[in-house]
Amino acid sequence: YINRLMDMIALAFWSDATRVCTFMMDHGQSNRYFDFIDGVTGTWHALSHWKSIDGKTEDDDGKTSWESREKKLEMYNQVTRWHTKRVAYLLDRLQSIHERGRPLLDQCMIVYGSSLADGHEHQEKNLPVVLAGLGGGTVRGGRVLSGKSNSRDSKLSMSALHLALLQRIGVKRERFAESRIPLELG
């Protein structure tokens, strides 16, 4: 089902029906079971609280417990890999479609990430985020940005990323949330 939705996103970009799309595969409070993945038990939200294994917290379904933190964390990682493979599917589709002699992905800016880095701790610091695509040549790829930004020695900010993306698609903004300086992407 999700792969078909990813196909629709790729087709919408290719046909120029739109060049902007948001897609949430799941949300942090999801009680969706991922038992279609071999060896995974419990709900997505309960798995994100991988340090609690007795199945008796408010996030658990009241039926599932886990043998160890390590096994529960591996289940959580399996679900995370499953989500990441869906994004890889979209990126492969965009790479396989050519527009004006170049992969459609080169014209895109695809952001993939989460609002939490550690679901157990409810921490939003050190968020793993991927920016794929070259944004029509406005994004320099092949880099890892971490820790501090290159402007005013401040911490990297999702708002600075969003400001940079908005400016690249022609939205004239000088500020987004707390950020006044766009993340350097070029």
Short mmCIF file of C-alpha atoms in Angstrom, two decimals:
data_model
loop_
_atom_site.label_atom_id
_atom_site.label_comp_id
_atom_site.label_asym_id
_atom_site.label_seq_id
_atom_site.Cartn_x
_atom_site.Cartn_y
_atom_site.Cartn_z
CA TYR A 1 0.00 0.00 0.00
CA ILE A 2 2.71 2.48 0.95
CA ASN A 3 4.73 1.63 -2.17
CA ARG A 4 1.68 2.51 -4.31
CA LEU A 5 1.42 5.85 -2.51
CA MET A 6 5.13 6.41 -3.17
CA ASP A 7 4.45 5.64 -6.86
CA MET A 8 1.72 8.30 -6.82
CA ILE A 9 4.14 10.87 -5.36
CA ALA A 10 6.69 10.08 -8.08
CA LEU A 11 4.02 10.33 -10.79
CA ALA A 12 2.71 13.62 -9.38
CA PHE A 13 6.23 15.09 -9.52
CA TRP A 14 6.92 13.66 -12.98
CA SER A 15 3.63 14.91 -14.44
CA ASP A 16 4.13 18.31 -12.80
CA ALA A 17 0.76 17.93 -11.07
CA THR A 18 2.64 19.19 -8.01
CA ARG A 19 6.19 19.68 -6.85
CA VAL A 20 5.36 19.75 -3.14
CA CYS A 21 4.20 16.80 -1.08
CA THR A 22 4.12 15.74 2.55
CA PHE A 23 3.66 12.13 3.56
CA MET A 24 3.56 10.70 7.06
CA MET A 25 4.03 6.94 7.12
CA ASP A 26 3.24 6.69 10.80
CA HIS A 27 3.02 8.90 13.85
CA GLY A 28 4.69 8.67 17.23
CA GLN A 29 1.56 7.57 19.06
CA SER A 30 0.74 4.80 16.60
CA ASN A 31 -0.45 1.59 18.16
CA ARG A 32 -0.05 -0.18 14.84
CA TYR A 33 1.28 -3.71 15.04
CA PHE A 34 4.19 -4.62 12.78
CA ASP A 35 3.78 -8.36 13.29
CA PHE A 36 3.98 -8.79 9.50
CA ILE A 37 7.74 -8.38 10.04
CA ASP A 38 9.17 -11.71 11.19
CA GLY A 39 9.96 -11.70 14.90
CA VAL A 40 8.36 -8.33 15.73
CA THR A 41 5.78 -8.23 18.54
CA GLY A 42 4.01 -5.33 20.19
CA THR A 43 2.91 -1.98 18.88
CA TRP A 44 5.09 0.62 17.18
CA HIS A 45 4.73 3.07 20.06
CA ALA A 46 5.49 0.43 22.69
CA LEU A 47 8.56 -0.68 20.74
CA SER A 48 9.82 2.91 20.68
CA HIS A 49 9.98 2.67 24.48
CA TRP A 50 12.51 -0.12 24.12
CA LYS A 51 14.00 0.18 27.62
CA SER A 52 10.75 -1.05 29.25
CA ILE A 53 10.22 -4.75 28.61
CA ASP A 54 7.56 -5.86 31.12
CA GLY A 55 4.62 -4.73 28.95
CA LYS A 56 3.01 -2.85 31.81
CA THR A 57 3.63 0.81 30.92
CA GLU A 58 0.90 3.12 29.64
CA ASP A 59 2.34 2.76 26.14
CA ASP A 60 2.00 -1.01 25.96
CA ASP A 61 -0.98 -3.03 24.81
CA GLY A 62 -1.19 -4.95 28.11
CA LYS A 63 -0.66 -8.27 26.30
CA THR A 64 2.90 -8.13 25.03
CA SER A 65 6.13 -8.37 27.01
CA TRP A 66 9.67 -8.82 25.78
CA GLU A 67 12.51 -11.11 26.73
CA SER A 68 15.20 -8.43 26.93
CA ARG A 69 15.94 -4.80 26.08
CA GLU A 70 18.28 -5.97 23.35
CA LYS A 71 15.58 -8.03 21.63
CA LYS A 72 13.00 -5.24 21.94
CA LEU A 73 15.50 -2.70 20.58
CA GLU A 74 16.20 -5.01 17.63
CA MET A 75 12.44 -5.20 16.93
CA TYR A 76 12.26 -1.40 17.06
CA ASN A 77 15.21 -1.24 14.63
CA GLN A 78 13.50 -3.73 12.31
CA VAL A 79 10.43 -1.47 12.10
CA THR A 80 12.66 1.55 11.54
CA ARG A 81 14.43 -0.33 8.71
CA TRP A 82 11.05 -1.21 7.21
CA HIS A 83 10.10 2.51 7.13
CA THR A 84 13.49 3.46 5.68
CA LYS A 85 13.12 0.88 2.91
CA ARG A 86 9.85 2.55 1.89
CA VAL A 87 11.72 5.85 1.48
CA ALA A 88 14.47 4.07 -0.46
CA TYR A 89 11.75 2.76 -2.77
CA LEU A 90 10.59 6.35 -3.46
CA LEU A 91 14.15 7.54 -4.07
CA ASP A 92 14.77 4.65 -6.48
CA ARG A 93 11.57 5.52 -8.37
CA LEU A 94 12.61 9.18 -8.65
CA GLN A 95 16.10 8.13 -9.76
CA SER A 96 14.67 5.83 -12.46
CA ILE A 97 12.47 8.52 -14.06
CA HIS A 98 14.36 10.83 -16.38
CA GLU A 99 13.33 14.40 -17.08
CA ARG A 100 15.29 16.55 -19.51
CA GLY A 101 18.04 13.92 -19.55
CA ARG A 102 18.52 13.81 -15.79
CA PRO A 103 16.98 11.73 -13.01
CA LEU A 104 13.88 13.33 -11.53
CA LEU A 105 15.52 12.94 -8.11
CA ASP A 106 18.06 15.59 -9.14
CA GLN A 107 15.19 18.10 -9.32
CA CYS A 108 13.78 17.15 -5.90
CA MET A 109 14.50 17.79 -2.23
CA ILE A 110 13.18 14.85 -0.22
CA VAL A 111 13.40 15.16 3.57
CA TYR A 112 13.06 12.00 5.64
CA GLY A 113 13.25 11.96 9.39
CA SER A 114 11.42 11.88 12.65
CA SER A 115 10.41 14.30 15.36
CA LEU A 116 12.22 12.16 17.95
CA ALA A 117 15.69 10.66 17.93
CA ASP A 118 14.98 8.37 20.89
CA GLY A 119 11.36 7.45 21.48
CA HIS A 120 12.09 6.13 24.94
CA GLU A 121 13.62 9.37 26.15
CA HIS A 122 11.29 11.62 24.10
CA GLN A 123 14.38 13.47 22.88
CA GLU A 124 14.38 15.65 19.80
CA LYS A 125 18.13 16.30 19.90
CA ASN A 126 20.44 14.69 17.35
CA LEU A 127 17.57 13.94 14.99
CA PRO A 128 18.60 11.66 12.16
CA VAL A 129 17.40 13.43 8.99
CA VAL A 130 18.13 12.63 5.36
CA LEU A 131 17.91 15.23 2.61
CA ALA A 132 17.96 13.45 -0.75
CA GLY A 133 18.05 15.03 -4.19
CA LEU A 134 19.92 17.99 -5.59
CA GLY A 135 17.10 20.55 -5.59
CA GLY A 136 17.66 21.42 -9.24
CA GLY A 137 21.36 21.94 -8.58
CA THR A 138 20.90 24.11 -5.48
CA VAL A 139 21.88 21.38 -3.00
CA ARG A 140 25.38 19.94 -2.69
CA GLY A 141 24.98 16.28 -1.80
CA GLY A 142 27.24 13.64 -0.34
CA ARG A 143 27.76 15.31 3.02
CA VAL A 144 27.01 14.63 6.65
CA LEU A 145 26.15 17.63 8.78
CA SER A 146 26.24 17.16 12.52
CA GLY A 147 26.66 19.07 15.71
CA LYS A 148 26.96 22.74 14.84
CA SER A 149 25.95 24.71 11.79
CA ASN A 150 28.37 26.85 9.85
CA SER A 151 26.58 30.07 10.79
CA ARG A 152 27.11 31.88 14.09
CA ASP A 153 28.37 28.65 15.72
CA SER A 154 24.82 27.69 16.66
CA LYS A 155 23.34 24.22 16.78
CA LEU A 156 21.81 22.78 13.64
CA SER A 157 18.09 23.40 13.52
CA MET A 158 15.23 21.79 11.64
CA SER A 159 13.86 25.32 11.27
CA ALA A 160 17.07 26.39 9.51
CA LEU A 161 16.67 23.42 7.16
CA HIS A 162 13.03 24.31 6.46
CA LEU A 163 13.96 27.95 5.85
CA ALA A 164 16.62 26.87 3.34
CA LEU A 165 14.15 24.58 1.56
CA LEU A 166 11.48 27.29 1.37
CA GLN A 167 13.95 29.77 -0.10
CA ARG A 168 15.07 27.23 -2.71
CA ILE A 169 11.52 26.77 -3.99
CA GLY A 170 11.02 30.53 -4.26
CA VAL A 171 9.18 31.32 -1.04
CA LYS A 172 10.47 34.69 0.11
CA ARG A 173 10.93 34.17 3.83
CA GLU A 174 13.54 35.72 6.10
CA ARG A 175 12.53 33.61 9.08
CA PHE A 176 11.04 30.22 9.86
CA ALA A 177 10.18 29.48 13.52
CA GLU A 178 13.27 30.46 15.52
CA SER A 179 15.64 30.46 12.53
CA ARG A 180 16.69 33.58 10.69
CA ILE A 181 19.68 31.98 8.97
CA PRO A 182 19.00 29.19 6.47
CA LEU A 183 21.06 26.02 6.68
CA GLU A 184 23.83 26.11 4.08
CA LEU A 185 22.89 23.46 1.51
CA GLY A 186 24.79 24.64 -1.58
#
